[in-house]
Structure formats: C-alpha cells, structure tokens
mmCIF file of C-alpha atoms and ligand atoms in Angstrom:
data_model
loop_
_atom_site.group_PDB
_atom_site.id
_atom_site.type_symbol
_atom_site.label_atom_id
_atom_site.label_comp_id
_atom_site.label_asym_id
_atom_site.label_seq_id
_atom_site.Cartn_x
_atom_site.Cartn_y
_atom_site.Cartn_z
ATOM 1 C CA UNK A 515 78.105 78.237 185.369
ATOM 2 C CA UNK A 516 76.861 76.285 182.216
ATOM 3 C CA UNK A 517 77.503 72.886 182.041
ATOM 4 C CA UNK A 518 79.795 71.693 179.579
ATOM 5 C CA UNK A 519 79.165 69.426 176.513
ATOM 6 C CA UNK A 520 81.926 67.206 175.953
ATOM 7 C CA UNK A 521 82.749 65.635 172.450
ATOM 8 C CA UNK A 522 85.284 63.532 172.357
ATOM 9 C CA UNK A 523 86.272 61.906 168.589
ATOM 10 C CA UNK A 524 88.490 63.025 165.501
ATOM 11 C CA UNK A 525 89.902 65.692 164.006
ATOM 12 C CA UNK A 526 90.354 65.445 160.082
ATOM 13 C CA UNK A 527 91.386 67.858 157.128
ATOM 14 C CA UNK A 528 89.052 66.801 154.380
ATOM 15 C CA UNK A 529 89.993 66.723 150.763
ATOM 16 C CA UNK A 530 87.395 67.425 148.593
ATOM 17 C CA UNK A 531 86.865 66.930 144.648
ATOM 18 C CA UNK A 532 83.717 67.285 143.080
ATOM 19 C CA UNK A 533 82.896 64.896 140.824
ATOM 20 C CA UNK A 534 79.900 63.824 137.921
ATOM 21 C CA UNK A 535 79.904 60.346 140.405
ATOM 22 C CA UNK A 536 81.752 58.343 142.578
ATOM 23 C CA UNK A 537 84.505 56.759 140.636
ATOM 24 C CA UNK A 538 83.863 52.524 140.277
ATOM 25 C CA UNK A 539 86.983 50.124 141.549
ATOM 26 C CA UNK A 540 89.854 50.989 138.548
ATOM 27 C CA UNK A 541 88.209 54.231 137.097
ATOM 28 C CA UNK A 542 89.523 57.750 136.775
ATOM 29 C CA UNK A 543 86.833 60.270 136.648
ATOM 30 C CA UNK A 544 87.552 63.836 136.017
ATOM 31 C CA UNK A 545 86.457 66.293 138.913
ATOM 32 C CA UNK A 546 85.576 69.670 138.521
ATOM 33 C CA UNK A 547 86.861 71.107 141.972
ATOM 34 C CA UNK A 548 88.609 70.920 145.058
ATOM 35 C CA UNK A 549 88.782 72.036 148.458
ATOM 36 C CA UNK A 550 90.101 71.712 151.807
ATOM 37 C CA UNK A 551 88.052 71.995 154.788
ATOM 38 C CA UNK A 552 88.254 70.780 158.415
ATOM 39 C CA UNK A 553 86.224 67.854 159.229
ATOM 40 C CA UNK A 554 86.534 64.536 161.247
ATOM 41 C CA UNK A 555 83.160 63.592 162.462
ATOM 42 C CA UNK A 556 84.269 64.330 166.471
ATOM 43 C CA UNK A 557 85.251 68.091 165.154
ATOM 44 C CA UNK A 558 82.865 68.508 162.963
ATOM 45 C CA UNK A 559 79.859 67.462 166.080
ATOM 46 C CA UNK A 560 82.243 70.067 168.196
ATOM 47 C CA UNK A 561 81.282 72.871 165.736
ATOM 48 C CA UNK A 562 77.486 72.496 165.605
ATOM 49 C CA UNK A 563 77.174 72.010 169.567
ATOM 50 C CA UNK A 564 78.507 74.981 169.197
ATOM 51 C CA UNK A 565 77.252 76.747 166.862
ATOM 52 C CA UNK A 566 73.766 75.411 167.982
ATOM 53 C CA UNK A 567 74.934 77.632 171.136
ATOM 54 C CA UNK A 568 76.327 74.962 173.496
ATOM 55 C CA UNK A 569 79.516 74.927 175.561
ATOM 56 C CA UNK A 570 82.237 72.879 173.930
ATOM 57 C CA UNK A 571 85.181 70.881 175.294
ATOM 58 C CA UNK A 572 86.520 68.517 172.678
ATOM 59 C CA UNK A 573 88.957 65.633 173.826
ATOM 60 C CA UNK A 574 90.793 65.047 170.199
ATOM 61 C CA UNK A 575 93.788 64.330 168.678
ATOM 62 C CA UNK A 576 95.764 66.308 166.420
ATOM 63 C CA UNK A 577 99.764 65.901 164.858
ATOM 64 C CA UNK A 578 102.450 68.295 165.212
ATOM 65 C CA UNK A 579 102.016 69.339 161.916
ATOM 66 C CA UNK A 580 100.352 72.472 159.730
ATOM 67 C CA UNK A 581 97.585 70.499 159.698
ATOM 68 C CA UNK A 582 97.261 70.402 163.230
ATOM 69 C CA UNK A 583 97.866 73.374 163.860
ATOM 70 C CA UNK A 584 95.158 74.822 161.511
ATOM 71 C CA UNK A 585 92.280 72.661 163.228
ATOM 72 C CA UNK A 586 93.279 74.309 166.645
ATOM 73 C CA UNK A 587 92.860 77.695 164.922
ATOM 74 C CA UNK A 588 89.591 77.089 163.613
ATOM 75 C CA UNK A 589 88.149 75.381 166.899
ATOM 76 C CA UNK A 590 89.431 78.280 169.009
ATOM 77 C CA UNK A 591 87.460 80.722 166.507
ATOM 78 C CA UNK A 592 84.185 78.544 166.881
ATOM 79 C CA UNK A 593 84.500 79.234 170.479
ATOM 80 C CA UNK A 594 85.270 75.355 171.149
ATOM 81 C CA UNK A 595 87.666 74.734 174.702
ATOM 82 C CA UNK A 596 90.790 73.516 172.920
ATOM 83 C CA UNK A 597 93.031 73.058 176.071
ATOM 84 C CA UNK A 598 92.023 68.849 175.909
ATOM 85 C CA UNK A 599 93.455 68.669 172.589
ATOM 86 C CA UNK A 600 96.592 66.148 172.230
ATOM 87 C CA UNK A 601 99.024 66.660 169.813
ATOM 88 C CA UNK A 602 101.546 63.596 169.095
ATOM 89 C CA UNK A 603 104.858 63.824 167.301
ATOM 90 C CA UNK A 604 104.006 59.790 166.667
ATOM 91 C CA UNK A 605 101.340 60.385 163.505
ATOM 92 C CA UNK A 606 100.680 63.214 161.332
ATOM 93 C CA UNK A 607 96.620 64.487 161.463
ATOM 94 C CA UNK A 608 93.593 62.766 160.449
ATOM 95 C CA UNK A 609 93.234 62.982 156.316
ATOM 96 C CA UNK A 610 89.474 62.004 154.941
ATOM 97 C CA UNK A 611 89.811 62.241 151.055
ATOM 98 C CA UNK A 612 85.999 62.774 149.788
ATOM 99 C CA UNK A 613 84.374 62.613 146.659
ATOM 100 C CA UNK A 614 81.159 64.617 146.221
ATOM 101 C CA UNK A 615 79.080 63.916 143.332
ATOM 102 C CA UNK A 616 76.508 65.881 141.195
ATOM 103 C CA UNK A 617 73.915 64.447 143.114
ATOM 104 C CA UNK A 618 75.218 65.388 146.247
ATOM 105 C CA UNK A 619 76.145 61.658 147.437
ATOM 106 C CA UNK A 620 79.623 61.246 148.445
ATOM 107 C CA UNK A 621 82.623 58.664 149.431
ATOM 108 C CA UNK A 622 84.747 58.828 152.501
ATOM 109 C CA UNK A 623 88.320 57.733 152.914
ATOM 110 C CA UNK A 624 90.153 58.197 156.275
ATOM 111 C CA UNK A 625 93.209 58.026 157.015
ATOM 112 C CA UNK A 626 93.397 58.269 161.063
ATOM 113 C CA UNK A 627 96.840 59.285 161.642
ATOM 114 C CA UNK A 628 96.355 60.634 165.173
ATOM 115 C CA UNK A 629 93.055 59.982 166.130
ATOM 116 C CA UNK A 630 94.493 56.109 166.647
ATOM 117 C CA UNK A 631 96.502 58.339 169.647
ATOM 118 C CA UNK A 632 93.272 59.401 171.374
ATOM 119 C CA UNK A 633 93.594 56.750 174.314
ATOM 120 C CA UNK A 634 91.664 55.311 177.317
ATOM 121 C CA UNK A 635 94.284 57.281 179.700
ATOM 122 C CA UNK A 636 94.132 60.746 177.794
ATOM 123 C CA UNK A 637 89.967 59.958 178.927
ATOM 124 C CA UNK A 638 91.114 58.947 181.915
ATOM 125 C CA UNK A 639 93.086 61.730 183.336
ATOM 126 C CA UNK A 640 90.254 64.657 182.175
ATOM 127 C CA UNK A 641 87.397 62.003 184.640
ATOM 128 C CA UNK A 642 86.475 65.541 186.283
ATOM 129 C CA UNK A 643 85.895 67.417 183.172
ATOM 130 C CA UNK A 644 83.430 64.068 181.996
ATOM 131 C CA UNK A 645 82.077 64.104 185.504
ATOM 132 C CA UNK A 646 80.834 67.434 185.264
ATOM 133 C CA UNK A 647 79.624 67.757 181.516
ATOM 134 C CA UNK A 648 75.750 68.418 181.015
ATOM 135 C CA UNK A 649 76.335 65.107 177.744
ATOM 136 C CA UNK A 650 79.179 63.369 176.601
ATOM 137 C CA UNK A 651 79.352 63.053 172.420
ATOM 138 C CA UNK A 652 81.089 60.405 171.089
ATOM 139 C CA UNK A 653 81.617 58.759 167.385
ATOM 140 C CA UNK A 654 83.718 55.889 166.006
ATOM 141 C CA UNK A 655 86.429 57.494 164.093
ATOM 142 C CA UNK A 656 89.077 57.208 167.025
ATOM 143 C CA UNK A 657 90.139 53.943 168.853
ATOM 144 C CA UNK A 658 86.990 51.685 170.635
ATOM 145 C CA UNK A 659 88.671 51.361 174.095
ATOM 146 C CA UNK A 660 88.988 55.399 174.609
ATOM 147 C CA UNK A 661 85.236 55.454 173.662
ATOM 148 C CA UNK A 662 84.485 52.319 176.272
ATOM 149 C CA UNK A 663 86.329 54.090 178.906
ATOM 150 C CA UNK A 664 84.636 57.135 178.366
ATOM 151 C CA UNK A 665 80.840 55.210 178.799
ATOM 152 C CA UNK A 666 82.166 53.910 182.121
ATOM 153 C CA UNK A 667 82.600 57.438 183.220
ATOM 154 C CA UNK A 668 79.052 58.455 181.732
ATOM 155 C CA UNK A 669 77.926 55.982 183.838
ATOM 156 C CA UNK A 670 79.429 56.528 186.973
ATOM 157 C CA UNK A 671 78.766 59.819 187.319
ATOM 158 C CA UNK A 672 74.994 59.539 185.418
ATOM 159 C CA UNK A 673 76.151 61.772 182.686
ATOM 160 C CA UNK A 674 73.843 61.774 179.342
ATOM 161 C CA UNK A 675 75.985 59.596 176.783
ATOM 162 C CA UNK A 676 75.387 60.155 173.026
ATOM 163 C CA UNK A 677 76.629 57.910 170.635
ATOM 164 C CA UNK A 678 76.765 58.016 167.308
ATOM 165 C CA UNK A 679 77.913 54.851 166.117
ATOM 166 C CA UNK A 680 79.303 56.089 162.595
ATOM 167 C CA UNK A 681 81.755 54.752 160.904
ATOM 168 C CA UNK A 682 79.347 51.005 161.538
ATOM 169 C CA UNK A 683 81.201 49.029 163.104
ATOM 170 C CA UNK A 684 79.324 46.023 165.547
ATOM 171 C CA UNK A 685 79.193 47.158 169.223
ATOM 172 C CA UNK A 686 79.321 44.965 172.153
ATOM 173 C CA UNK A 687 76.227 44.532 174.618
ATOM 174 C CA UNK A 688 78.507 45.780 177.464
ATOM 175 C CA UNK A 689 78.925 48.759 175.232
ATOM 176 C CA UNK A 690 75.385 49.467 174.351
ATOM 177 C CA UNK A 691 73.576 48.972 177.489
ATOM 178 C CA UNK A 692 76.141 51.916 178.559
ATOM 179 C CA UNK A 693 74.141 54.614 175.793
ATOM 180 C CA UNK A 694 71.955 56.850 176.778
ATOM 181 C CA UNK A 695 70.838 58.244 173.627
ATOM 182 C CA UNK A 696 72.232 55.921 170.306
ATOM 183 C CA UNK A 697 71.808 57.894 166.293
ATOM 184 C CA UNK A 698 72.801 55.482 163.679
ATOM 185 C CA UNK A 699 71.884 55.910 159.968
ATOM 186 C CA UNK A 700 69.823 52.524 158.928
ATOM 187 C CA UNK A 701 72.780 50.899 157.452
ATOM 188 C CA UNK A 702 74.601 51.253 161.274
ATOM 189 C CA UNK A 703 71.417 50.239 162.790
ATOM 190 C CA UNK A 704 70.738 47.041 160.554
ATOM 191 C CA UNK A 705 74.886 46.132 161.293
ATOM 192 C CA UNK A 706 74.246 46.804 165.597
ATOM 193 C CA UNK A 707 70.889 45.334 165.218
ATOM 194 C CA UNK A 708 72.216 42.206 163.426
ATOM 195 C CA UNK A 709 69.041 41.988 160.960
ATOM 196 C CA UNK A 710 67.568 43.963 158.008
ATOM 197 C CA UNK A 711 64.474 44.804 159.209
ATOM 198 C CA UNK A 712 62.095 48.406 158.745
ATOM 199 C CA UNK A 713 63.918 50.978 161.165
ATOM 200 C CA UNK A 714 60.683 50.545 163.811
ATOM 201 C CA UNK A 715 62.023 47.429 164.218
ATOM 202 C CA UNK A 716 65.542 47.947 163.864
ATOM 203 C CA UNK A 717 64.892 50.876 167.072
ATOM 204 C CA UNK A 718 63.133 48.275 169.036
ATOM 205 C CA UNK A 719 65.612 45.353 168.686
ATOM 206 C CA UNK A 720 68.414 47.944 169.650
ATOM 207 C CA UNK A 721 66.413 49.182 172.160
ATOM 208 C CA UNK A 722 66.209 45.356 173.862
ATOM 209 C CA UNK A 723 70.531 45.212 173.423
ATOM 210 C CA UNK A 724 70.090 47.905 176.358
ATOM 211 C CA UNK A 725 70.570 51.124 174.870
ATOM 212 C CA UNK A 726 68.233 53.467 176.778
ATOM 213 C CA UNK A 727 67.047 55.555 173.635
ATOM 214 C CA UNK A 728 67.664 55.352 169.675
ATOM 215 C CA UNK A 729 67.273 58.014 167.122
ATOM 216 C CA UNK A 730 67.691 56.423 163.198
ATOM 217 C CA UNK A 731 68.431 59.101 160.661
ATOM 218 C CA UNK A 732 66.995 58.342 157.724
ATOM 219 C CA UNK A 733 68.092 61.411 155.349
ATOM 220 C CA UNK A 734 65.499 62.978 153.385
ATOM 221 C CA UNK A 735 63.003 60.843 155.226
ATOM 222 C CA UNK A 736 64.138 62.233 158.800
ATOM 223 C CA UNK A 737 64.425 60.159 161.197
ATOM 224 C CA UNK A 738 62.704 57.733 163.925
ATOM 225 C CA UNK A 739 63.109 57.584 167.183
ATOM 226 C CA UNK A 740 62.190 55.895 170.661
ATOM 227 C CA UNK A 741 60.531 58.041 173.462
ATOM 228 C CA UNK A 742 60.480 57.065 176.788
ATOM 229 C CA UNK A 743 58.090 54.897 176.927
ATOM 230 C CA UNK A 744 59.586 53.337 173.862
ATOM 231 C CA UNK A 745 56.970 54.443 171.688
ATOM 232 C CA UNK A 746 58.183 55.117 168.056
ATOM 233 C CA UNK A 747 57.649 58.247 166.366
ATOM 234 C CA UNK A 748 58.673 59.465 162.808
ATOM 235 C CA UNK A 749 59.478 62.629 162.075
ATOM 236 C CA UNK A 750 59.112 63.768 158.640
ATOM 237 C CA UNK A 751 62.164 64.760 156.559
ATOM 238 C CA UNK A 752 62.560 68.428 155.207
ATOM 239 C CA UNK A 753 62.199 69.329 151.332
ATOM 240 C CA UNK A 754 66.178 70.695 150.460
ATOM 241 C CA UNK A 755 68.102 70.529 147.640
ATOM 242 C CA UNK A 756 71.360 68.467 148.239
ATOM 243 C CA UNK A 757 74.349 69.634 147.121
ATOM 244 C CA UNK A 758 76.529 68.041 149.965
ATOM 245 C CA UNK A 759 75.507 65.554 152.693
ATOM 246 C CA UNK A 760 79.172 65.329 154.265
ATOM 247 C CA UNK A 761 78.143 66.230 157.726
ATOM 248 C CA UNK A 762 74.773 65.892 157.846
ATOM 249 C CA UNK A 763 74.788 63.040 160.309
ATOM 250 C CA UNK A 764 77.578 65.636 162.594
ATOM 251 C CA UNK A 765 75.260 68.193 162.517
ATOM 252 C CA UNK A 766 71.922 66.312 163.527
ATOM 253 C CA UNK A 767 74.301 64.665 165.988
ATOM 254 C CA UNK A 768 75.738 68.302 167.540
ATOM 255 C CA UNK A 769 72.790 69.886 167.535
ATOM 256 C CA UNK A 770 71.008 67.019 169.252
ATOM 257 C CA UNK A 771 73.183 66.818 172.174
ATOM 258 C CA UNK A 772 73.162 71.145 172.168
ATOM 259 C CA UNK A 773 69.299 70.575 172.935
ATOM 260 C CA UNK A 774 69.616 67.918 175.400
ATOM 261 C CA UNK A 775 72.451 70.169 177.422
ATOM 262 C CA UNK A 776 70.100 72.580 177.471
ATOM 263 C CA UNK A 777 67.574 70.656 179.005
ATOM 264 C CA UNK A 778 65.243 70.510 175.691
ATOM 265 C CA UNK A 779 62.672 66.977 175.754
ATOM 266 C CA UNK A 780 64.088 64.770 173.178
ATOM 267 C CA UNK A 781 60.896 65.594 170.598
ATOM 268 C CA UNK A 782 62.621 69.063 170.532
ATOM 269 C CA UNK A 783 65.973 67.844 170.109
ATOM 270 C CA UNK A 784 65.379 65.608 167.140
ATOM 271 C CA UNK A 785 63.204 68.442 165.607
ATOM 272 C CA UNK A 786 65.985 71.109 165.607
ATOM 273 C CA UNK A 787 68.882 68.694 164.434
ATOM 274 C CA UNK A 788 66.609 68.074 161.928
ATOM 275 C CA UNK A 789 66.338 71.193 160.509
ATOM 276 C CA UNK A 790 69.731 71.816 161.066
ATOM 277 C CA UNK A 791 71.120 68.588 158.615
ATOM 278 C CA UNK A 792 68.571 69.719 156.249
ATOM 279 C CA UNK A 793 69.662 72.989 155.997
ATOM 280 C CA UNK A 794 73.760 71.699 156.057
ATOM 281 C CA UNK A 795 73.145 69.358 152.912
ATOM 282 C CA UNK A 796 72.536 72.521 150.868
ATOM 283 C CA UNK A 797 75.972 74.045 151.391
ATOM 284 C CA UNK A 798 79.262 72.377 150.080
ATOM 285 C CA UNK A 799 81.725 71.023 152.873
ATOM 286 C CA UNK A 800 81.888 69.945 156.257
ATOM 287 C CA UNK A 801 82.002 72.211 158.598
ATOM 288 C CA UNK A 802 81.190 75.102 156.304
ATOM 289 C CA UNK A 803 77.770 73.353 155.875
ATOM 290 C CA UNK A 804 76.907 73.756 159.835
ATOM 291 C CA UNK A 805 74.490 76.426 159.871
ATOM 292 C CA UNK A 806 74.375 78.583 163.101
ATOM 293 C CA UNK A 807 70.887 78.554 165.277
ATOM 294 C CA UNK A 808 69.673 81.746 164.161
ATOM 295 C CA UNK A 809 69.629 80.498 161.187
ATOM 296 C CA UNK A 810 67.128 78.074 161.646
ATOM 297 C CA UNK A 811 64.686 80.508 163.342
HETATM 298 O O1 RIB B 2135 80.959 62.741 158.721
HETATM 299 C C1 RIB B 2135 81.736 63.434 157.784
HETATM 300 C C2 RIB B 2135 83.177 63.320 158.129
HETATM 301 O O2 RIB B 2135 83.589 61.976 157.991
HETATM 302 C C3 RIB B 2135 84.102 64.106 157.231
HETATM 303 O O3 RIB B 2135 84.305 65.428 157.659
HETATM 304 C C4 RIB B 2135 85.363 63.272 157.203
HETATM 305 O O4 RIB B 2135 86.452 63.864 157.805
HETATM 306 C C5 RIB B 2135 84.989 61.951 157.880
HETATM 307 O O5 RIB B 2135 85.466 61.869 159.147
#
C-alpha cells in the first residue's frame, strides 16, 4: 500500500477582490471583481500533494457551518482522506479576505476561526496515522503547540517533516532542530534566521539552528536550497506572467513533499514544485491556480 502524506494546517474560504493595488492604511480603492475560493495554506498544500499525484490525509479544522461543509466537499472531490477533519460548534471556519492587484501582488487577512481548534490532542490521538505517513506537511496558520506535537511524532517514528514556516513567525531551536526539510520565503528566513543577510547565508545560518535541510523560495528568482552535504544550489526561476501569486508558496510546498513521498532526490523535488508555482501564479485563485502533474509534462 502507498504511504500516506500527511498535511496537517488550515482550512480557509478566501475572499477575493481584484484590485488596481493594495489599498494604503485609510483608503478605499475600487475593485473590479470578486470571488470565493477555498484556500487556507494547510488545504491548499493538501490539494497539490494531490494533485501532484500523492496520497492525502489532512488533519484540519473546519466549523459547523456552510462554509465547512463546502471545504469537505471539495477535498473529498480532490481525492484528499477527509475522515481526520474536525469540525467544532465553538468557531465558525477559517475566512482569509485577499486583495489581488493588477500586478499580481496581493494582501492576506485571516481570520482563524477554527483552525485555533486544531490541538496537540486531535495530533495526538491520529500518532498511528503520523507514524506511518511517507512526510508530514505542516504550516503556521493553526495553533504552534499542535504543530510541536506533531515534530515530536516525526521524530519518533523518523518520519520526513516539512515545514513551511509561513505566516513568519520566530521558531524555537527545540522546534527547528526537529525539521527535516524547512521552505521559507526570504522575509521568513531573515525573521528565523534573526539577520538580513543574502539567502546563501540566510540557508546556512538556519541550517546551524539544526534544521536538517532548507529550501528559500525566492519567487521569480526560484529558489535556493541546501543539499546534503550542505552545499547551496540555486535554481533558476521560470519566465510566467503573474496574474495571482496566492498559493504559490502551497503549491511549491505540496508538490515538494509529493516528490519526496515518492522517493524523488530533493534536486527533483525542488525542480517540479518549481514549475508547478510558476505555472499556479498565472491562474487567478488559490486552489484553482494548482495545476495537476500532467500538466507540467
Ligand atoms: O497561502 C495562501 C493562503 O493564505 C490563502 O489561500 C489564504 O487562505 C491564506 O491562508
């Protein structure tokens, strides 16, 4: 039987306008669309594992509400194992309100709602299903103790764990020597790293806080990243015209620890999730934008 990839992180409904640019503290700017589309950066990693053909259990947690229910539907469709979803009457679902500009840069608010439910016991009572996973793929966007608890059980049972440490937030050691494989944009890195330095140096100084391996995305410059003999290589971004990054980072992120399940070096990993985030940042949306592999043949 294949070996499961388990993501564990948030469930949102994102709320999109489209804007001519990011509104400034106190201004109203006139958008020119809208749409709703699941995200969360846990859910939206859970689609592109997926889609990038992997076998997907996501740990999450949703409300008892429309919303909710909704996010279940479209998981199920992708194929994702829903049955480690919790739903709480105590907060309604995760809510990101977005604003996409012309350019294709955007702003992020979330409001958790019941991803602050996701706790260290609802990790602790699925330890079999983390045992057995091929990687564990974690984010930021639900509470830091279910995430610690989660790297304990990486560790005692030697599973791959990927961290993506997005929303930044600073990290303890005890957490970091814990990650197998960390991806944080530069502004992450330079906030875990504790200087501003080139992202070369950034990788190496985050590399001696104990985490095993580090990938930097860098957008349309690609991304850096440690191999095993802690060797730093850059790989080139990949020409595409942006019309969306929302998701970028999830997809490089799902599609990266897709590769790894499947036994792919980490060279081959980082080149397909690159591709993959290029190709996302053309399409509008968050998971919408998560191309499927055969598209990137
Ligand atoms: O990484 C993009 C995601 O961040 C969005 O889908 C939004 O929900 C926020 O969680």
């Amino acid at each position: 039987m294949k070996k499961k990839i388990v993501v564990i992180g948030s469930v949102n409904i994102d709320m999109i306008a489209k804007v001519p640019h990011i509104p400034a503290p106190g201004e109203t700017v006139l958008g020119t669309g809208f749409f709703t589309v699941q995200g969360g950066k846990g859910a939206n990693q859970a689609v592109a594992a997926s889609r990038a053909g992997g076998e997907v259990s996501f740990l999450a947690c949703v409300g008892e509400d429309s919303f909710g229910k909704e996010a279940l539907e479209a998981y199920a469709k992708e194929k994702i194992d829903i049955a480690y979803i919790k739903k709480t009457a105590k907060a309604p679902t995760g809510v990101a309100l977005i604003n996409v500009a012309a350019s294709g840069e955007n702003s992020i608010a979330v409001a958790p709602g019941a991803n602050s439910q996701l706790m260290p016991d609802d990790i602790l009572k699925n330890e079999k299903l983390l045992a057995n996973a091929s990687v564990i793929l974690v984010q930021l966007e639900v509470p830091l103790e279910t995430i610690e608890t989660a790297a304990g059980i990486a560790v005692k049972y030697k599973v791959p764990f990927i961290l993506n440490p997005a929303p930044a937030q600073k990290l303890e050691a005890s957490l970091l020597g814990k990650v197998t494989i960390l991806t944080p944009n530069e502004q992450e890195a330079e906030l875990l790293a504790g200087i501003k330095a080139s992202p070369a140096e950034l990788a190496t100084r985050l590399v001696s806080m104990g985490v095993k391996s580090v990938i930097i995305t860098l957008g349309k410059e690609g991304a850096i990243y440690t191999s095993n003999e802690q060797e730093i290589t850059h790989l080139p971004g990949i020409k595409a015209e942006a019309v969306d990054t929302t998701a970028a980072g999830d997809t490089f992120n799902g599609y990266l620890a897709a590769e790894i399940a499947a036994g792919k070096s980490l060279k081959q990993a980082v080149e397909l999730a690159n591709k993959a985030a290029a190709l996302s940042v053309t399409r509008m949306g968050a998971q919408p934008s998560v191309p499927f592999k055969a598209e990137l043949d």
